[in-house]
Short mmCIF file of C-alpha atoms and ligand atoms in Angstrom, two decimals:
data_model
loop_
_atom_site.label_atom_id
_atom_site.label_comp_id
_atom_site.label_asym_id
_atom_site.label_seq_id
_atom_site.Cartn_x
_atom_site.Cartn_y
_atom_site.Cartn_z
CA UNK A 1 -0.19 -18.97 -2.00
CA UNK A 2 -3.63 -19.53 -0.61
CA UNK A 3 -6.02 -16.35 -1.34
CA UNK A 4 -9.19 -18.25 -1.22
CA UNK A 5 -11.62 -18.28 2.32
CA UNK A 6 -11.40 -21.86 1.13
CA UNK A 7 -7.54 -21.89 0.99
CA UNK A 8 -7.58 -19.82 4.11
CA UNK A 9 -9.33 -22.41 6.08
CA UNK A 10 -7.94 -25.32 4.51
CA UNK A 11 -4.26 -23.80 5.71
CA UNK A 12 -5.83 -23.47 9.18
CA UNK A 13 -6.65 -27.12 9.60
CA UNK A 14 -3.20 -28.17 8.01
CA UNK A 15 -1.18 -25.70 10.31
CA UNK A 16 -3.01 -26.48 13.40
CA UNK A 17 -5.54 -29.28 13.13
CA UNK A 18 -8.49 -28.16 14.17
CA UNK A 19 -11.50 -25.75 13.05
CA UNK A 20 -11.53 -22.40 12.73
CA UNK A 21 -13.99 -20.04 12.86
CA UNK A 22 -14.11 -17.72 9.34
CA UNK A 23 -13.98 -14.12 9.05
CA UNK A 24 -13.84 -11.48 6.24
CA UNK A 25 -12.52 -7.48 5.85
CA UNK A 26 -13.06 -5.71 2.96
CA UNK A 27 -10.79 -3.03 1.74
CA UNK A 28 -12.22 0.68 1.11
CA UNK A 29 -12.69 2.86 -1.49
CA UNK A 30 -13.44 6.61 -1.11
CA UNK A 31 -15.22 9.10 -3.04
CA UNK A 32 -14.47 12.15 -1.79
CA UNK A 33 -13.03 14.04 1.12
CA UNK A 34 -10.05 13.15 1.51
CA UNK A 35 -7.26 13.81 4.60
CA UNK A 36 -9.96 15.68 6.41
CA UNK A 37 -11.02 12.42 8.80
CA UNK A 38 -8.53 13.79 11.18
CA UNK A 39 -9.41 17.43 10.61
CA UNK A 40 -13.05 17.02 11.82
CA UNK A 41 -14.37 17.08 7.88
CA UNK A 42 -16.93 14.71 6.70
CA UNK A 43 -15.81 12.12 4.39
CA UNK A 44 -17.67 9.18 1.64
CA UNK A 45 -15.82 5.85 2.17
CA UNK A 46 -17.45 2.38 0.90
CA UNK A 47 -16.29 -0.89 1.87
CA UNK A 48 -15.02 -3.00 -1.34
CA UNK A 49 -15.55 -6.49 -2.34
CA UNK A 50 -11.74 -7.04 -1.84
CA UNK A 51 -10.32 -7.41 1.41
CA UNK A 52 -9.18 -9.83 4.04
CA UNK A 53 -9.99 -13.48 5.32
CA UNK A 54 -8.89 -14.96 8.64
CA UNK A 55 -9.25 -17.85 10.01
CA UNK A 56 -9.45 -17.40 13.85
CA UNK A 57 -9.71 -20.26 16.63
CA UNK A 58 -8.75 -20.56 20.53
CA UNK A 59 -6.01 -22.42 21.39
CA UNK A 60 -6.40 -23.11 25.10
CA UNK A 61 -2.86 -21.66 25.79
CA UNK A 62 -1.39 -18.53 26.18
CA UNK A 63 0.61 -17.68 23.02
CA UNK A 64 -0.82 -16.20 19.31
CA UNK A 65 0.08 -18.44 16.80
CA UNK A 66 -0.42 -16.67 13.43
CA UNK A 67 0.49 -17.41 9.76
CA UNK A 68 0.44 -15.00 6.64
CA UNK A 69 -0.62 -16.85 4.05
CA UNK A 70 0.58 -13.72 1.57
CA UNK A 71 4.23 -13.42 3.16
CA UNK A 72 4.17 -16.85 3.70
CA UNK A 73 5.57 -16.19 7.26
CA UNK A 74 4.57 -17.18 10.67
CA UNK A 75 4.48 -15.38 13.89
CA UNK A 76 4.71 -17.11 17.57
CA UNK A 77 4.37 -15.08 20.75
CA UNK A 78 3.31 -15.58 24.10
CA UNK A 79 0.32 -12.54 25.20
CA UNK A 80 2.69 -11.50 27.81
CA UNK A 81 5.23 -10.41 25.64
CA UNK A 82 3.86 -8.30 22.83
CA UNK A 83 6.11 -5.72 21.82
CA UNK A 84 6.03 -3.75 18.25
CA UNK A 85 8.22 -5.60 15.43
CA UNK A 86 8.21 -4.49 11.90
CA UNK A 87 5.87 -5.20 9.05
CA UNK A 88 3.01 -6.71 9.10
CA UNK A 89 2.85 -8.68 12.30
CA UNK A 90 2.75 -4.87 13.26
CA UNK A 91 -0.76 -4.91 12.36
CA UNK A 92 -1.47 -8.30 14.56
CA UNK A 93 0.10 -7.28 17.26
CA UNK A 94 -1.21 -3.41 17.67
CA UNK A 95 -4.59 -5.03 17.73
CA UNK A 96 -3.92 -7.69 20.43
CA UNK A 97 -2.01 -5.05 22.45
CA UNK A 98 -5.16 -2.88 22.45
CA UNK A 99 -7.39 -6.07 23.90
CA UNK A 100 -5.21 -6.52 26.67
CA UNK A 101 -4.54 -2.77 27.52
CA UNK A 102 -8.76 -2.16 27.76
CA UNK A 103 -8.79 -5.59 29.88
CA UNK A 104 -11.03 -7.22 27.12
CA UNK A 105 -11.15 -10.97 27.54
CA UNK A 106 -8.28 -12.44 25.46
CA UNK A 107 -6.36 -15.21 25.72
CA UNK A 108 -3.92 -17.50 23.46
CA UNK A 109 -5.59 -18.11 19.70
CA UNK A 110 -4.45 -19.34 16.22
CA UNK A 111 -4.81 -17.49 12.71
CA UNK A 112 -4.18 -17.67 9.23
CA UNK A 113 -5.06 -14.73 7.12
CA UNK A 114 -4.61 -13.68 3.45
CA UNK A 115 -6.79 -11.67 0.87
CA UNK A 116 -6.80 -10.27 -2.38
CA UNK A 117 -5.87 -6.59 -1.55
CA UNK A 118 -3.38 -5.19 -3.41
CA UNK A 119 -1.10 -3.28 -0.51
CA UNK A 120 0.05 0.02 -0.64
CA UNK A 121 -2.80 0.88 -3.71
CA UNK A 122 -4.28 3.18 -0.95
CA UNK A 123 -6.96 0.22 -0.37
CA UNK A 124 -6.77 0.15 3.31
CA UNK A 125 -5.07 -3.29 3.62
CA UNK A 126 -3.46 -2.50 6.79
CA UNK A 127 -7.21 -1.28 8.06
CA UNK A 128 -9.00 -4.40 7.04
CA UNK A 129 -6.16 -6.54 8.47
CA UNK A 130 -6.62 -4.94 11.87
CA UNK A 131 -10.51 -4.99 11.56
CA UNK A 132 -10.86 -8.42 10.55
CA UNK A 133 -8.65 -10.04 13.51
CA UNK A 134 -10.41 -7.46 16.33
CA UNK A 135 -13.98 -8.31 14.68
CA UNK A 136 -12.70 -12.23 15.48
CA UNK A 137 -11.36 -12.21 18.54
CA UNK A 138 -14.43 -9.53 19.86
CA UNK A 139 -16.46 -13.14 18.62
CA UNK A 140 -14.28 -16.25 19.60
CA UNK A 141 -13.56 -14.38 23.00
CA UNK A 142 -17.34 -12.61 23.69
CA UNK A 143 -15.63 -9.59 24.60
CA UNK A 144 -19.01 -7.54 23.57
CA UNK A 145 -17.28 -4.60 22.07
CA UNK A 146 -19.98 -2.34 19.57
CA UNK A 147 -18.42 -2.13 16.12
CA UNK A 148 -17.79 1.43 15.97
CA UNK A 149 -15.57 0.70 19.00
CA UNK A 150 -13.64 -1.72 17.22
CA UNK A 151 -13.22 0.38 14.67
CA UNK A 152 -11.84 3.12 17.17
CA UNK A 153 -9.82 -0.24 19.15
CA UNK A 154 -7.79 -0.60 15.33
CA UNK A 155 -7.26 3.56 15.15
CA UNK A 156 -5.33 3.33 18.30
CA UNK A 157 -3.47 -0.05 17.58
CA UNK A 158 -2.54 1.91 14.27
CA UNK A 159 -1.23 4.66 16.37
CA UNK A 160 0.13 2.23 18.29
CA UNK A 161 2.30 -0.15 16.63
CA UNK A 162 3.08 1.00 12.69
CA UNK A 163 2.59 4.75 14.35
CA UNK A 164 0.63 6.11 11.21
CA UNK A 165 -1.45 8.80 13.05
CA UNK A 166 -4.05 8.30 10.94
CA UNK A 167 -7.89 9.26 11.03
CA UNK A 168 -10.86 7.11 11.75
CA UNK A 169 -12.00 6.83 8.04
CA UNK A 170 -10.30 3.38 6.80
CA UNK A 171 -11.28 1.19 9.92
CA UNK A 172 -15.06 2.96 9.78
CA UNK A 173 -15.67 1.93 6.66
CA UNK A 174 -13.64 -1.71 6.94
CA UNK A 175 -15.88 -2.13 9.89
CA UNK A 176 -19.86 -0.33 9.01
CA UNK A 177 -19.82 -0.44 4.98
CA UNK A 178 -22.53 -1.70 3.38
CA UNK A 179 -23.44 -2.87 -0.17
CA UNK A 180 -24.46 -0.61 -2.68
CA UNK A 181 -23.61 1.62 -0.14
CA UNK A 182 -21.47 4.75 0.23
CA UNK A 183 -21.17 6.02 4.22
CA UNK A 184 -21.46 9.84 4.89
CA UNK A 185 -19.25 9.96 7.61
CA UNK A 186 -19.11 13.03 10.00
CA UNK A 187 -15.77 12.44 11.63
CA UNK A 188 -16.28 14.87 14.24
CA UNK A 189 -19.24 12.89 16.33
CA UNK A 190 -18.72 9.97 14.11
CA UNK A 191 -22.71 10.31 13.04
CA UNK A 192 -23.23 9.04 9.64
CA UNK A 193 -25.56 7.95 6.89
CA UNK A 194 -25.50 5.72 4.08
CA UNK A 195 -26.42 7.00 0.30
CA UNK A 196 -26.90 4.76 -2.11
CA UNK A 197 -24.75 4.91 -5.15
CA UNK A 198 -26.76 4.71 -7.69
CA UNK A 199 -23.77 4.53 -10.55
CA UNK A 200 -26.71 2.76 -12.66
CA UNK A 201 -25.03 3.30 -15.98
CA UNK A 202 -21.44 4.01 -14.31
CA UNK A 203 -18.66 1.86 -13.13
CA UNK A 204 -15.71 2.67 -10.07
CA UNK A 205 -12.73 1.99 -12.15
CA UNK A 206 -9.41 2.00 -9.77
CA UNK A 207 -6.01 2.37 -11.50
CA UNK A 208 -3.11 1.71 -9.73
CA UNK A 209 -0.03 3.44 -10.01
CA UNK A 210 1.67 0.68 -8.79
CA UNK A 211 3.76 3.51 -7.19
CA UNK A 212 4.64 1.92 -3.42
CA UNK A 213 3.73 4.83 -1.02
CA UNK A 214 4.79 4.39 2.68
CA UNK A 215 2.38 6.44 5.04
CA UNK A 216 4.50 5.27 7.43
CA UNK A 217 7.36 7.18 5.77
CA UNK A 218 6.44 10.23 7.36
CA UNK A 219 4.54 12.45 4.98
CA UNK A 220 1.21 11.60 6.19
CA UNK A 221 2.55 12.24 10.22
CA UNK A 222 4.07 16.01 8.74
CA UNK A 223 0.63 16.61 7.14
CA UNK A 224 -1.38 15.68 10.40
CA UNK A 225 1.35 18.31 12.32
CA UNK A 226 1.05 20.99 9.38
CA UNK A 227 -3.15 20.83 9.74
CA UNK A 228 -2.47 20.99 13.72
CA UNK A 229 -0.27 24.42 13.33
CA UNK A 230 -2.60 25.92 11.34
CA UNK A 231 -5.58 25.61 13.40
CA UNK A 232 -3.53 26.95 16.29
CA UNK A 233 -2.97 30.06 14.40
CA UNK A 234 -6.80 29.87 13.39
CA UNK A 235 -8.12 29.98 16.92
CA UNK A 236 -5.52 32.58 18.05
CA UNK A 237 -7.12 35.09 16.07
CA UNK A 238 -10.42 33.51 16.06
CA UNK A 239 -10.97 32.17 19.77
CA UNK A 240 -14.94 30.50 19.13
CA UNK A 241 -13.08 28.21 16.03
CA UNK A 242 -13.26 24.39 17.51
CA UNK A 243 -12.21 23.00 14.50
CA UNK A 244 -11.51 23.44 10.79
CA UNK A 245 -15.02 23.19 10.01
CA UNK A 246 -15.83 26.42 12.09
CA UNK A 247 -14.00 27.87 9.00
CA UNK A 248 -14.38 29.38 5.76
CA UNK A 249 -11.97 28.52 2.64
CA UNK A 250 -12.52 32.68 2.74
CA UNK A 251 -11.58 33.08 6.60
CA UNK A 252 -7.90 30.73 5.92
CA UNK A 253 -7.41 33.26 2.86
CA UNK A 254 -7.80 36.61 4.70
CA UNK A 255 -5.27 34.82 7.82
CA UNK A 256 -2.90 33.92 4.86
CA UNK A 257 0.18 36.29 5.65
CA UNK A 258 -0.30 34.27 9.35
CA UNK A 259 0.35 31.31 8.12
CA UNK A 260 4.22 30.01 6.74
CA UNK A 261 3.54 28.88 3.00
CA UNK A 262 2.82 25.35 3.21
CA UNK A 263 0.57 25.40 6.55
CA UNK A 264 -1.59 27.99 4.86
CA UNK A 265 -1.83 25.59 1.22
CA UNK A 266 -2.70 22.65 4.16
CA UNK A 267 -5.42 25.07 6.05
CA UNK A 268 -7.00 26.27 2.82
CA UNK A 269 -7.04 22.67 1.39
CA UNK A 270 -8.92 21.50 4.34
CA UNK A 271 -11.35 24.10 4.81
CA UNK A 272 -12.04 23.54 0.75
CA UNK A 273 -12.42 19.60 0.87
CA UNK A 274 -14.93 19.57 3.73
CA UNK A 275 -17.19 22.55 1.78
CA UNK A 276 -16.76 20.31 -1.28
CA UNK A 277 -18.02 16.99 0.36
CA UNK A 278 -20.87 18.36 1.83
CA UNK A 279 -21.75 19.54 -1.72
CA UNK A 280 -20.87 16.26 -3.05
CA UNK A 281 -23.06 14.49 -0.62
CA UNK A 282 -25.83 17.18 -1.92
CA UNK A 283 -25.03 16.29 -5.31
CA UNK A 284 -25.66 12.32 -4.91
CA UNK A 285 -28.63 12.84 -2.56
CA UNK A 286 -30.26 14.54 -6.65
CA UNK A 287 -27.87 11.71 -8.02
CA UNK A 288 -26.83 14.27 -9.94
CA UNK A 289 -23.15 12.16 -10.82
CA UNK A 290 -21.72 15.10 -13.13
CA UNK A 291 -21.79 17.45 -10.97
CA UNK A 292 -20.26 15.20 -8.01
CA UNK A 293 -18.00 14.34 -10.80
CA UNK A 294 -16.42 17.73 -11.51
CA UNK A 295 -16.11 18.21 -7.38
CA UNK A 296 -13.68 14.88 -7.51
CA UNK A 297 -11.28 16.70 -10.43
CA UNK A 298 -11.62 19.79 -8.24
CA UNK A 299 -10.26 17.23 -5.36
CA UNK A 300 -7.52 15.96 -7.16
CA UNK A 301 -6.35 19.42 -8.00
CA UNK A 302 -6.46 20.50 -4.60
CA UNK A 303 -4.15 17.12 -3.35
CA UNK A 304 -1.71 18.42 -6.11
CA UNK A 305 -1.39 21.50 -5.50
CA UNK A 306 -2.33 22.40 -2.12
CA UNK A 307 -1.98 19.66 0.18
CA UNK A 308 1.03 18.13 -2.12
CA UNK A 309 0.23 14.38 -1.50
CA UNK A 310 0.02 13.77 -5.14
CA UNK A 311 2.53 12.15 -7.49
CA UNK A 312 3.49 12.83 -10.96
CA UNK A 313 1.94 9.49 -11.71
CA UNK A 314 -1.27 9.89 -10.34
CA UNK A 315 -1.38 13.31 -11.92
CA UNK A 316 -0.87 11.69 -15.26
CA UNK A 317 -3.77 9.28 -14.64
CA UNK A 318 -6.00 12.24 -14.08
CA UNK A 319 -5.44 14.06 -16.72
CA UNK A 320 -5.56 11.44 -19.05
CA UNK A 321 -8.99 10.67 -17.19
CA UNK A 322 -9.84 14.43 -18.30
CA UNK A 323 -9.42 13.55 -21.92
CA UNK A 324 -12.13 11.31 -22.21
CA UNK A 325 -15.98 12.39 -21.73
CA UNK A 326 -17.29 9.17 -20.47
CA UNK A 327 -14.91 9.83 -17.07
CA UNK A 328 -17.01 11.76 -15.28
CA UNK A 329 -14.39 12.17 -12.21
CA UNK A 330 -11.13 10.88 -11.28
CA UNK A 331 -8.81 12.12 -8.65
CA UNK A 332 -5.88 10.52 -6.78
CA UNK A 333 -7.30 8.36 -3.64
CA UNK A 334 -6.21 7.85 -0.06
CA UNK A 335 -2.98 8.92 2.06
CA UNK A 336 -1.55 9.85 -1.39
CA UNK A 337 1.94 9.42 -2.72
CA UNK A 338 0.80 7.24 -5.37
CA UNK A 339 -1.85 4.15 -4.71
CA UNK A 340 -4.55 4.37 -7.04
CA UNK A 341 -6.65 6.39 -8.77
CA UNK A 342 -10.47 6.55 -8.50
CA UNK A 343 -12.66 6.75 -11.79
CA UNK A 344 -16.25 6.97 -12.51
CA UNK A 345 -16.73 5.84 -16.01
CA UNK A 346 -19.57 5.54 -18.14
CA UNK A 347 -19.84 1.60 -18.69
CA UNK A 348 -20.09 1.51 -22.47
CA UNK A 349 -17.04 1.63 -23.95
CA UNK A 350 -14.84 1.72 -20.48
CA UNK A 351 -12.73 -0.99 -21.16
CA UNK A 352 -11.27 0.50 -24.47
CA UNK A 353 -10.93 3.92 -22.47
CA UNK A 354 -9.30 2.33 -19.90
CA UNK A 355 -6.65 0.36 -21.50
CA UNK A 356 -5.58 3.24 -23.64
CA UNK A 357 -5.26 4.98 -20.63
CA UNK A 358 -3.12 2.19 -19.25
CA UNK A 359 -1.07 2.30 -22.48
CA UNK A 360 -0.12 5.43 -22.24
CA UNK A 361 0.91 5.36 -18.86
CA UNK A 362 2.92 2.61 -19.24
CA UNK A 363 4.67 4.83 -22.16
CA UNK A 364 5.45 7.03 -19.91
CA UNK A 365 6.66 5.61 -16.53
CA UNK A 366 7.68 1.79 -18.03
CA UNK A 367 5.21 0.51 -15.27
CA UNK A 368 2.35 -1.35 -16.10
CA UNK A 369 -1.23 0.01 -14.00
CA UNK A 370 -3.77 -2.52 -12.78
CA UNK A 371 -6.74 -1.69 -13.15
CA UNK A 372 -9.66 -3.14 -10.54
CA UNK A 373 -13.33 -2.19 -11.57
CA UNK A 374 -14.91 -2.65 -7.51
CA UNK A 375 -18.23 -3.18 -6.01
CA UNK A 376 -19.99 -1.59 -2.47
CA UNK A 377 -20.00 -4.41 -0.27
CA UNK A 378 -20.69 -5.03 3.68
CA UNK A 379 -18.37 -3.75 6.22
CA UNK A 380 -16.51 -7.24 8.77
CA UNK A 381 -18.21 -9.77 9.55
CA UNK A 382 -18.21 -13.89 10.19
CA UNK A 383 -18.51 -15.80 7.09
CA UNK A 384 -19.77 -19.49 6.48
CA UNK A 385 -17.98 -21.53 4.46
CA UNK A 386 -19.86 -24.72 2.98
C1 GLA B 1 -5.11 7.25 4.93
C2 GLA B 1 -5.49 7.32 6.40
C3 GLA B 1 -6.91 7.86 6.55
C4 GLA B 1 -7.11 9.17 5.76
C5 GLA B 1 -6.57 9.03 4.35
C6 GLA B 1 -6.58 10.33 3.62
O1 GLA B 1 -5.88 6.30 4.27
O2 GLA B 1 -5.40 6.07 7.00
O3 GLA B 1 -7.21 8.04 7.91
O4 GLA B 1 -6.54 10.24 6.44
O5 GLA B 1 -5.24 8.52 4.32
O6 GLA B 1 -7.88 10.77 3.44
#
């Protein structure tokens, strides 16, 4: 199974014979702020060095020819019949959908793509997948679309196709990361900044569950509709409140008898995170990382027991992340439901606190956690290969 830009392009040439033009999408990691992308919060993604390759050409006619070098399956269709499937041609075929909806110059092109993401960890693997084939086919076809519009162009295929309603933050930071880089992302005018990460003497240590979470599965869609009552109660009784970030954590608890149980947990969650990652973003700016820290185990708590995304086994991986001094924060990461856990670790000695760690989980659950120490990288772009 090819998971080499090498192997990628090699496949390419086999399957097709001719050259293709290279591409990579990294996977994302984030920090803090999390489910608040789609509640106008600010969030602290970085692009990973893990992601996607694809190896894009023309064709000259007018079908998509694509091969997935991880399923090891191969998709055919002409452009005038794309229609949603299932899986992962899903992904392919929201994002050519969106090109020829907008009227963006497409026409018939070959692909092979594969990476070294794992899917479902909560890495974004759907995200980067989109990205990287809208990134090439905005270049092989000079369709002249900005980056933060492709970005928005995967959102919608997303919405479109798999029908996860998700928020901007994955295919933002697939698309604009940078290395050594973590984005401040305001997802309400989609301003942002980059802060270095300075973790110096620190690693990002990722432990994964290996729990298979299915945003499509409906949680995530509930969560999106629970957030959307809530604020409708909020700007009944407070007309001048836009948005969740017009509100105090203090505001959501005086509404509370308002609210049924689990839309006020949602609203107060919310209102919480986006306080805490402007704090956090405060917090790196002094690179003060224990402090930021502590606001991630605050995070985690909140996912638990609040916005109830968490999982007994990502619960177990933070708490056993408490035990240990040299893990300055850890907290469950992405849609939720499992996926991985984030860490930041003091370097000396991490390995030995990270394997007992693993141990015991695998005590506990009979599943064995990988573990994936990750660096900041640059968002999608073309790649040469020698
Ligand atoms: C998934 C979604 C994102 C975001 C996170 C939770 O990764 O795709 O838009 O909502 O969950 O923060």
């Amino acid at each position: 199974m090819p998971s080499s830009p090498s192997a990628i392009k090699k496949k390419f040439e086999t399957l097709f014979g001719h050259m293709p033009q290279m591409f990579f999408a990294p996977g994302r990691i984030n920090l803090i702020g999390e489910h608040v992308d789609y509640n106008n919060g600010f969030v602290m993604p970085a692009a990973i060095d893990k992601g996607v390759w694809f190896a894009v050409a023309p064709n000259a006619t007018d079908k998509v020819h694509v091969y997935s070098a991880d399923m090891d399956e191969y998709l055919q269709v002409p452009l005038s019949g794309i229609k949603k499937m299932s899986g992962w041609e899903n992904y392919i075929l929201g994002v050519v959908d969106q090109f020829i909806k907008n009227n963006y110059p497409i026409s018939g092109f070959d692909a092979v793509f594969g990476g070294n993401l794992p899917v479902g960890a909560g890495l974004s693997s759907s995200a980067a997948v989109e990205c990287g084939l809208a990134f090439a086919l905005n270049t092989i076809f000079k369709s002249g679309i900005s980056k933060v519009n492709i970005a928005l162009l995967c959102q919608e295929a997303e919405h479109s196709f798999p029908g996860v309603q998700c928020g901007i933050m994955d295919m933002f930071a697939s698309m604009m990361g940078e290395k050594g880089k973590v984005l401040l992302l305001d997802c309400d005018t989609l301003g942002y900044e980059t802060l270095p990460f300075a973790a110096g003497s620190h690693s990002i240590v990722l432990i994964n569950t290996n729990v298979h979470h299915s945003l499509a599965g409906g949680e995530y869609n509930k969560r999106r509709n629970e957030a959307e009552e809530g604020l409708r109660i909020i700007k009944q009784k407070y007309p001048s409140v836009k948005t969740f970030r017009d509100m105090s954590p203090q505001q959501v608890k005086e509404l509370k008898n308002h609210f049924k149980e689990n839309v006020y947990k949602r609203c107060l969650f919310i209102t919480e995170e986006i306080q805490r990652t402007k704090q956090a973003a405060g917090f790196l700016k002094k690179n003060n990382l224990q402090a930021f820290g502590e606001l991630m185990f605050e995070t985690h708590e909140g996912l638990c027991k609040l916005y109830e995304v968490s999982c007994g086994e990502s619960d177990f991986l933070v708490e056993q992340a408490k035990l240990h001094i040299e893990i300055i924060g850890a907290r469950q990461m992405g849609g939720g439901f499992g996926g991985c856990t984030i860490n930041i670790i003091q370097k000396e000695n991490a390995e030995n606190i990270i394997s007992s760690i693993t141990k015991s989980y695998k005590e506990k659950f009979g599943v064995a956690a990988e573990v994936y120490e990750v660096a900041l990288s640059s968002g999608t772009g073309e790649i040469a290969l020698h």
